[in-house]
XYZ file of N, CA, C and O in Angstrom:
336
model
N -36.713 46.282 -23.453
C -36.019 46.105 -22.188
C -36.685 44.979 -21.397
O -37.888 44.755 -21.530
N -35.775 44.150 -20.435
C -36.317 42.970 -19.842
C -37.644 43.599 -18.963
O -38.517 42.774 -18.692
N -37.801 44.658 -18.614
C -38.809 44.723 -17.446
C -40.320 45.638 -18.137
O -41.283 46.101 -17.526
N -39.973 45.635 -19.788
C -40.913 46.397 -20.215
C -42.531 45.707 -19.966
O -42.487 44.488 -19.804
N -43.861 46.290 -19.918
C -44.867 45.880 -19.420
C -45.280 44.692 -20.480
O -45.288 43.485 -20.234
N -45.601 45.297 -21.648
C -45.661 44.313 -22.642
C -45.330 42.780 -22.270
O -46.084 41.832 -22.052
N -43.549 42.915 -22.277
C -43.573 41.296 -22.129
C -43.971 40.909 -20.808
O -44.239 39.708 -20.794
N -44.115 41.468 -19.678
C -44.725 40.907 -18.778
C -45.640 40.614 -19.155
O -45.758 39.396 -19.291
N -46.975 41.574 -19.600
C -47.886 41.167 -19.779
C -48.387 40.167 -20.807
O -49.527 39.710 -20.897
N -47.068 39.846 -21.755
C -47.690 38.567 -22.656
C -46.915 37.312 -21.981
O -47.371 36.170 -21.921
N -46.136 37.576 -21.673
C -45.452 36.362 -21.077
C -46.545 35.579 -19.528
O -46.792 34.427 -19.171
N -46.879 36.811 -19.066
C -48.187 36.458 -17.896
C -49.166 35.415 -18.424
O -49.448 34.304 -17.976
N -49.798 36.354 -19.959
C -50.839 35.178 -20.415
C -50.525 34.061 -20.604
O -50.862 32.999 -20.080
N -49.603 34.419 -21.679
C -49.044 32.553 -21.840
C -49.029 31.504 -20.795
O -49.552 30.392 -20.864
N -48.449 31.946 -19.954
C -48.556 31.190 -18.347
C -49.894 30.529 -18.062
O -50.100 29.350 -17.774
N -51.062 31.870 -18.247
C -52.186 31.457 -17.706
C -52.944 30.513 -18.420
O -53.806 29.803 -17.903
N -52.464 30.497 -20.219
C -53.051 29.751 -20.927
C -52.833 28.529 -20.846
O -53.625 27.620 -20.593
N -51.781 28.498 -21.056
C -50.616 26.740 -20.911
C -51.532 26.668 -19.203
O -52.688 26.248 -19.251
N -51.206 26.902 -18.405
C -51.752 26.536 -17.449
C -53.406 26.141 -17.278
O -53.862 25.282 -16.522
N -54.071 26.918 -18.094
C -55.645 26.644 -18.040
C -55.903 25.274 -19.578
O -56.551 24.230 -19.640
N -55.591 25.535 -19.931
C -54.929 24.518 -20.816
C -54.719 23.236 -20.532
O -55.492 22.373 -20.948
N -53.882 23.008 -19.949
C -53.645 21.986 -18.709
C -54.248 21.174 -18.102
O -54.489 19.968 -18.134
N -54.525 22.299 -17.357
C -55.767 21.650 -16.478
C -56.885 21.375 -16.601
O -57.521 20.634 -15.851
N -57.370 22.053 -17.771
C -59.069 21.805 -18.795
C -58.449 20.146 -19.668
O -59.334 19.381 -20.050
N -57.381 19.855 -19.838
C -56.502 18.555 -19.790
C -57.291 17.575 -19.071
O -58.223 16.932 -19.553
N -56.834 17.500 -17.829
C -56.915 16.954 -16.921
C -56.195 15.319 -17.244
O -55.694 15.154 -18.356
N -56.179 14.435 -16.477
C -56.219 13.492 -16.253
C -56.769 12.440 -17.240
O -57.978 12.648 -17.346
N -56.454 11.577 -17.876
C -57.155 10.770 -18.614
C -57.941 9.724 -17.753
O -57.198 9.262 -16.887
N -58.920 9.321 -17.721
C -59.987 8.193 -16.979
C -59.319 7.175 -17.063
O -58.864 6.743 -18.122
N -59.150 6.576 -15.773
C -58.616 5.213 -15.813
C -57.242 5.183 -16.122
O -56.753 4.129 -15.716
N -56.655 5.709 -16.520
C -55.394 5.530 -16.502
C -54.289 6.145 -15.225
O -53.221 5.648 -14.867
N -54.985 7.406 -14.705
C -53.978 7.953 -14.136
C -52.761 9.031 -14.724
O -52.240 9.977 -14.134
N -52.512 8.504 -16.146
C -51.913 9.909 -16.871
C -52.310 11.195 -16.802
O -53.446 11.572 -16.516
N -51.514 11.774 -17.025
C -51.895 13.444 -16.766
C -51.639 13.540 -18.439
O -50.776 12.926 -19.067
N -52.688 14.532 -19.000
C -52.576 14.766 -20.814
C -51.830 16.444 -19.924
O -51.909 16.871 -18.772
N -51.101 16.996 -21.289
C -50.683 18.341 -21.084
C -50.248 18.412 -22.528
O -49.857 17.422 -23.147
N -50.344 19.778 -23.101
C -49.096 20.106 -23.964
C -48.087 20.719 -24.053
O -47.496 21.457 -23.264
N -47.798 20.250 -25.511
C -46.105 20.922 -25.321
C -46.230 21.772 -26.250
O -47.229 22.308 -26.730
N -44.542 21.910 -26.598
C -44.315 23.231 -27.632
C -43.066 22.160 -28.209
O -42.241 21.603 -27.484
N -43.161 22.039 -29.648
C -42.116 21.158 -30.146
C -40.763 22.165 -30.680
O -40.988 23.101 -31.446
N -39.842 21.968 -30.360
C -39.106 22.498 -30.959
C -38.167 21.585 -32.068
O -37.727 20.453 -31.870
N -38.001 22.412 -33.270
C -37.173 21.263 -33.995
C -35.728 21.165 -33.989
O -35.081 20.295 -34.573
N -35.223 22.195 -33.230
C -33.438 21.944 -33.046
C -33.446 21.357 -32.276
O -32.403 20.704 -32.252
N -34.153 21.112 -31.395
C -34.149 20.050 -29.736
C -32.656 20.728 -28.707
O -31.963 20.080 -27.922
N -32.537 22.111 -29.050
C -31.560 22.287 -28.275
C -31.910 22.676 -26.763
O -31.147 22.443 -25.826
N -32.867 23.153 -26.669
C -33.579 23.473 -25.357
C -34.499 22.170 -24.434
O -35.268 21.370 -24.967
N -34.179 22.232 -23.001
C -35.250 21.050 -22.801
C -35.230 22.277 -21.272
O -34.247 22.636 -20.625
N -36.899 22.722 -21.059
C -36.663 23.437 -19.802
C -37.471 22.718 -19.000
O -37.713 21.625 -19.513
N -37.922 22.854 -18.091
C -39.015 21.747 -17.300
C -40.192 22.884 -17.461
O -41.301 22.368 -17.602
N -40.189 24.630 -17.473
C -41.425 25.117 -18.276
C -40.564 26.208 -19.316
O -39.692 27.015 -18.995
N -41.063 25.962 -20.492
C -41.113 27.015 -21.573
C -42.120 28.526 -20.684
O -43.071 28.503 -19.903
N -41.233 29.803 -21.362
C -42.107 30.760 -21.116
C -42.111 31.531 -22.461
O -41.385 31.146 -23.378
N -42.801 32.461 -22.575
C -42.991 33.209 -24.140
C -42.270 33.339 -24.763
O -42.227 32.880 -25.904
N -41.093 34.304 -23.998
C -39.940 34.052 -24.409
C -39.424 33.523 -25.653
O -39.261 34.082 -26.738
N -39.133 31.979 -25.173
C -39.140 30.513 -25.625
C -40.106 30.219 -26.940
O -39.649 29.654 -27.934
N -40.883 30.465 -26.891
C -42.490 30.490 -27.665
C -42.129 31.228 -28.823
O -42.179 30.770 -29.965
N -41.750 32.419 -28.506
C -41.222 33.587 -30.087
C -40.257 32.893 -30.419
O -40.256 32.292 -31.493
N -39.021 32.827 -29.368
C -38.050 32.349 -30.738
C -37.953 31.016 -31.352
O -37.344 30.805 -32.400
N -38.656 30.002 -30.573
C -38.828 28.619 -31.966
C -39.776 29.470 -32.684
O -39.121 29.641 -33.712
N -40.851 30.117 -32.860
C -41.888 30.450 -33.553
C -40.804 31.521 -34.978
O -40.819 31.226 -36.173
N -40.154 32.475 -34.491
C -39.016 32.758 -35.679
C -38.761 31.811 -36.019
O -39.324 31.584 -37.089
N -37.909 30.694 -35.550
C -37.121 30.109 -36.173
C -37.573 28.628 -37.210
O -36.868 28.138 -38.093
N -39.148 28.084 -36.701
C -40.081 27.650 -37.662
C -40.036 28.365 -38.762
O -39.985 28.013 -39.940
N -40.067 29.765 -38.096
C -41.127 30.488 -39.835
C -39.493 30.659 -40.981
O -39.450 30.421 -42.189
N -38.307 31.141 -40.070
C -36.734 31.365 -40.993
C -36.811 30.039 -41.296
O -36.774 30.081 -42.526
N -36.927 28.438 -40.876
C -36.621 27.336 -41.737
C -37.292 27.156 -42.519
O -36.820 26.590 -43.505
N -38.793 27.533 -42.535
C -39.669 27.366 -43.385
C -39.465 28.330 -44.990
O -39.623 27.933 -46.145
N -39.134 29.452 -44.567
C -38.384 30.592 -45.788
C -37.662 29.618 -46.175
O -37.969 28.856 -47.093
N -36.471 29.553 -45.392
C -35.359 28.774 -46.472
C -35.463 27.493 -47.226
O -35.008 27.232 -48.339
N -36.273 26.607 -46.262
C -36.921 25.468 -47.191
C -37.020 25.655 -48.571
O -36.314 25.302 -49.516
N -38.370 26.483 -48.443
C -39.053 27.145 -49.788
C -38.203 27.762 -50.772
O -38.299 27.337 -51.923
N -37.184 28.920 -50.462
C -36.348 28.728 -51.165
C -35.622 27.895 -52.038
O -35.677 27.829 -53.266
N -34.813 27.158 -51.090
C -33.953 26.276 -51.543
C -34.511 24.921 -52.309
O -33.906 24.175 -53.079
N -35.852 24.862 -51.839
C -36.645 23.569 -53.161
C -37.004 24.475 -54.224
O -37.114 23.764 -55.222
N -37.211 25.513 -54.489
C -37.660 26.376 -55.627
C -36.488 26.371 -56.393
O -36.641 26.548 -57.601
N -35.007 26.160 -55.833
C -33.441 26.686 -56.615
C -33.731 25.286 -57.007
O -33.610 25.113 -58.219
N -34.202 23.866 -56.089
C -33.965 22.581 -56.586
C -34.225 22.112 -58.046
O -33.507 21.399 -58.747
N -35.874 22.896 -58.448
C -36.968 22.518 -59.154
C -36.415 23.169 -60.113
O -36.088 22.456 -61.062
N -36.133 24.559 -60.235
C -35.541 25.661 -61.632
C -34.121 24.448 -61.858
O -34.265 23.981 -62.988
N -33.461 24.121 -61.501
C -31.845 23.090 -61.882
C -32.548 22.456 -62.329
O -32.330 22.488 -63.540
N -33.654 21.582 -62.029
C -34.004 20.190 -62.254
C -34.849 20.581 -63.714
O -34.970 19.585 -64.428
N -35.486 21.902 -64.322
C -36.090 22.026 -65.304
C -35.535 22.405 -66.526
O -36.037 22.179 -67.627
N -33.927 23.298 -66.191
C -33.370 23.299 -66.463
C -32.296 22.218 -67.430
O -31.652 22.346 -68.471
N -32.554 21.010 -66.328
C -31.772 19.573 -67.061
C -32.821 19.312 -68.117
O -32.692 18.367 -68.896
């Protein structure tokens, strides 16, 4: 359920990490840039101005389901190809 403690309470950390994170970042010398990180996603369908855990699990499924099917589907490649 949305208000269960759990995800508060992991979704809280995450916050605090990305945030301490951040800021242990800081600034690069002389330049004025701010360093930070991100979280890459590879469908690029999401762009939020902050990711929350949320966010975090489901690219993190959906890395690990493309990564299954990858593997799969080059394993069906290699058995055809040994096959020839």
């Amino acid at each position: 359920s949305p208000g269960h403690p759990s995800r508060a309470l992991y979704g809280n950390l995450f916050d605090v990490l990305v945030a301490r994170i951040n800021l242990s970042l800081g600034q690069q010398k002389g330049t004025g840039r701010t360093r930070n990180i991100s979280i890459l996603d590879i469908f690029g369908f999401e762009h939020f101005k902050t990711n929350h855990f949320e966010q975090f699990c489901i690219n993190y499924a959906n890395e690990k389901l493309q990564g299954h099917f990858n593997e799969f589907n080059f394993s069906l490649e290699i058995q055809e190809y040994q096959r020839e």
